């Protein structure tokens, strides 16, 4: 039996700072996956089904790049804007 199983949720939360949790690999991966999924939904809604090239490139973006792309997307008029943004911000 784990020693944590006898602690209340509040006691466990008090043991960890929120900033500590945000630095964990699991948290960072979840945040990255969430940002990627949201961008795919937004881009697909705006431009239709994305090609596998776009999907692969966007999947490899850092969280910072995903956030920047999310902001830039607001100004995109057509799919060529996405293509130009990806060329300018990646090694594509």
PDB file of C-alpha atoms in Angstrom:
ATOM      1  CA  UNK A   1       0.000   0.000   0.000  1.00  0.00           C
ATOM      2  CA  UNK A   2       1.389   3.384  -0.986  1.00  0.00           C
ATOM      3  CA  UNK A   3       2.088   5.950   1.692  1.00  0.00           C
ATOM      4  CA  UNK A   4       0.309   8.487  -0.525  1.00  0.00           C
ATOM      5  CA  UNK A   5      -2.929   6.511  -0.553  1.00  0.00           C
ATOM      6  CA  UNK A   6      -3.558   7.493   3.061  1.00  0.00           C
ATOM      7  CA  UNK A   7      -3.160  11.216   2.373  1.00  0.00           C
ATOM      8  CA  UNK A   8      -5.999  13.481   1.323  1.00  0.00           C
ATOM      9  CA  UNK A   9      -5.873  15.249  -2.026  1.00  0.00           C
ATOM     10  CA  UNK A  10      -5.230  18.548  -0.258  1.00  0.00           C
ATOM     11  CA  UNK A  11      -2.289  17.060   1.636  1.00  0.00           C
ATOM     12  CA  UNK A  12      -0.756  15.709  -1.568  1.00  0.00           C
ATOM     13  CA  UNK A  13      -1.281  19.006  -3.408  1.00  0.00           C
ATOM     14  CA  UNK A  14       0.336  20.872  -0.520  1.00  0.00           C
ATOM     15  CA  UNK A  15       3.478  18.760  -0.996  1.00  0.00           C
ATOM     16  CA  UNK A  16       3.966  20.019  -4.544  1.00  0.00           C
ATOM     17  CA  UNK A  17       4.161  23.528  -5.903  1.00  0.00           C
ATOM     18  CA  UNK A  18       2.228  24.164  -9.118  1.00  0.00           C
ATOM     19  CA  UNK A  19       5.429  25.484 -10.693  1.00  0.00           C
ATOM     20  CA  UNK A  20       7.130  22.166  -9.900  1.00  0.00           C
ATOM     21  CA  UNK A  21       4.389  20.209 -11.610  1.00  0.00           C
ATOM     22  CA  UNK A  22       4.536  22.424 -14.708  1.00  0.00           C
ATOM     23  CA  UNK A  23       8.221  21.577 -15.107  1.00  0.00           C
ATOM     24  CA  UNK A  24       7.609  17.836 -15.336  1.00  0.00           C
ATOM     25  CA  UNK A  25       8.042  16.042 -18.632  1.00  0.00           C
ATOM     26  CA  UNK A  26       4.520  14.605 -18.398  1.00  0.00           C
ATOM     27  CA  UNK A  27       2.992  18.075 -17.994  1.00  0.00           C
ATOM     28  CA  UNK A  28       5.044  19.512 -20.852  1.00  0.00           C
ATOM     29  CA  UNK A  29       4.129  16.637 -23.166  1.00  0.00           C
ATOM     30  CA  UNK A  30       0.433  16.992 -22.323  1.00  0.00           C
ATOM     31  CA  UNK A  31       0.566  20.740 -22.950  1.00  0.00           C
ATOM     32  CA  UNK A  32       2.325  20.176 -26.288  1.00  0.00           C
ATOM     33  CA  UNK A  33      -0.206  17.555 -27.371  1.00  0.00           C
ATOM     34  CA  UNK A  34      -3.112  19.795 -26.396  1.00  0.00           C
ATOM     35  CA  UNK A  35      -1.686  22.756 -28.324  1.00  0.00           C
ATOM     36  CA  UNK A  36      -1.034  20.606 -31.400  1.00  0.00           C
ATOM     37  CA  UNK A  37      -4.533  19.143 -31.351  1.00  0.00           C
ATOM     38  CA  UNK A  38      -6.128  22.572 -31.028  1.00  0.00           C
ATOM     39  CA  UNK A  39      -4.082  23.943 -33.930  1.00  0.00           C
ATOM     40  CA  UNK A  40      -5.000  20.996 -36.144  1.00  0.00           C
ATOM     41  CA  UNK A  41      -8.674  21.593 -35.391  1.00  0.00           C
ATOM     42  CA  UNK A  42      -8.401  25.320 -36.127  1.00  0.00           C
ATOM     43  CA  UNK A  43      -6.397  24.844 -39.317  1.00  0.00           C
ATOM     44  CA  UNK A  44      -8.710  22.089 -40.583  1.00  0.00           C
ATOM     45  CA  UNK A  45     -11.763  24.229 -39.904  1.00  0.00           C
ATOM     46  CA  UNK A  46     -10.205  27.116 -41.835  1.00  0.00           C
ATOM     47  CA  UNK A  47      -8.526  25.283 -44.730  1.00  0.00           C
ATOM     48  CA  UNK A  48     -10.073  21.810 -44.822  1.00  0.00           C
ATOM     49  CA  UNK A  49      -8.143  18.578 -44.543  1.00  0.00           C
ATOM     50  CA  UNK A  50      -4.411  19.201 -44.134  1.00  0.00           C
ATOM     51  CA  UNK A  51      -1.834  17.308 -46.173  1.00  0.00           C
ATOM     52  CA  UNK A  52       0.430  14.824 -44.419  1.00  0.00           C
ATOM     53  CA  UNK A  53       3.337  17.236 -45.029  1.00  0.00           C
ATOM     54  CA  UNK A  54       1.668  19.948 -42.962  1.00  0.00           C
ATOM     55  CA  UNK A  55       0.643  17.470 -40.272  1.00  0.00           C
ATOM     56  CA  UNK A  56       4.178  16.133 -39.919  1.00  0.00           C
ATOM     57  CA  UNK A  57       5.761  19.583 -39.838  1.00  0.00           C
ATOM     58  CA  UNK A  58       3.298  20.976 -37.295  1.00  0.00           C
ATOM     59  CA  UNK A  59       3.628  17.864 -35.136  1.00  0.00           C
ATOM     60  CA  UNK A  60       7.342  18.571 -34.789  1.00  0.00           C
ATOM     61  CA  UNK A  61       6.969  22.194 -33.661  1.00  0.00           C
ATOM     62  CA  UNK A  62       8.018  23.240 -30.165  1.00  0.00           C
ATOM     63  CA  UNK A  63       5.408  24.552 -27.756  1.00  0.00           C
ATOM     64  CA  UNK A  64       6.679  28.077 -28.387  1.00  0.00           C
ATOM     65  CA  UNK A  65       6.337  27.626 -32.157  1.00  0.00           C
ATOM     66  CA  UNK A  66       2.828  26.215 -31.700  1.00  0.00           C
ATOM     67  CA  UNK A  67       1.832  29.251 -29.665  1.00  0.00           C
ATOM     68  CA  UNK A  68       3.295  31.580 -32.308  1.00  0.00           C
ATOM     69  CA  UNK A  69       1.490  29.702 -35.068  1.00  0.00           C
ATOM     70  CA  UNK A  70      -1.757  29.951 -33.130  1.00  0.00           C
ATOM     71  CA  UNK A  71      -1.424  33.731 -33.085  1.00  0.00           C
ATOM     72  CA  UNK A  72      -0.307  33.967 -36.723  1.00  0.00           C
ATOM     73  CA  UNK A  73      -3.246  31.825 -37.819  1.00  0.00           C
ATOM     74  CA  UNK A  74      -5.575  34.700 -36.962  1.00  0.00           C
ATOM     75  CA  UNK A  75      -4.101  36.665 -39.875  1.00  0.00           C
ATOM     76  CA  UNK A  76      -3.930  33.833 -42.427  1.00  0.00           C
ATOM     77  CA  UNK A  77      -6.074  34.308 -45.514  1.00  0.00           C
ATOM     78  CA  UNK A  78      -5.352  31.018 -47.271  1.00  0.00           C
ATOM     79  CA  UNK A  79      -3.208  27.899 -47.052  1.00  0.00           C
ATOM     80  CA  UNK A  80      -0.237  29.631 -48.664  1.00  0.00           C
ATOM     81  CA  UNK A  81       0.039  31.798 -45.537  1.00  0.00           C
ATOM     82  CA  UNK A  82       0.486  28.621 -43.489  1.00  0.00           C
ATOM     83  CA  UNK A  83       3.059  27.318 -45.952  1.00  0.00           C
ATOM     84  CA  UNK A  84       5.035  30.573 -45.816  1.00  0.00           C
ATOM     85  CA  UNK A  85       4.880  30.680 -42.001  1.00  0.00           C
ATOM     86  CA  UNK A  86       6.163  27.109 -41.737  1.00  0.00           C
ATOM     87  CA  UNK A  87       9.022  27.818 -44.164  1.00  0.00           C
ATOM     88  CA  UNK A  88      10.011  30.916 -42.200  1.00  0.00           C
ATOM     89  CA  UNK A  89       9.853  29.222 -38.783  1.00  0.00           C
ATOM     90  CA  UNK A  90      11.147  25.717 -39.479  1.00  0.00           C
ATOM     91  CA  UNK A  91      13.811  24.004 -41.553  1.00  0.00           C
ATOM     92  CA  UNK A  92      11.252  23.167 -44.255  1.00  0.00           C
TER      93      UNK A  92
END
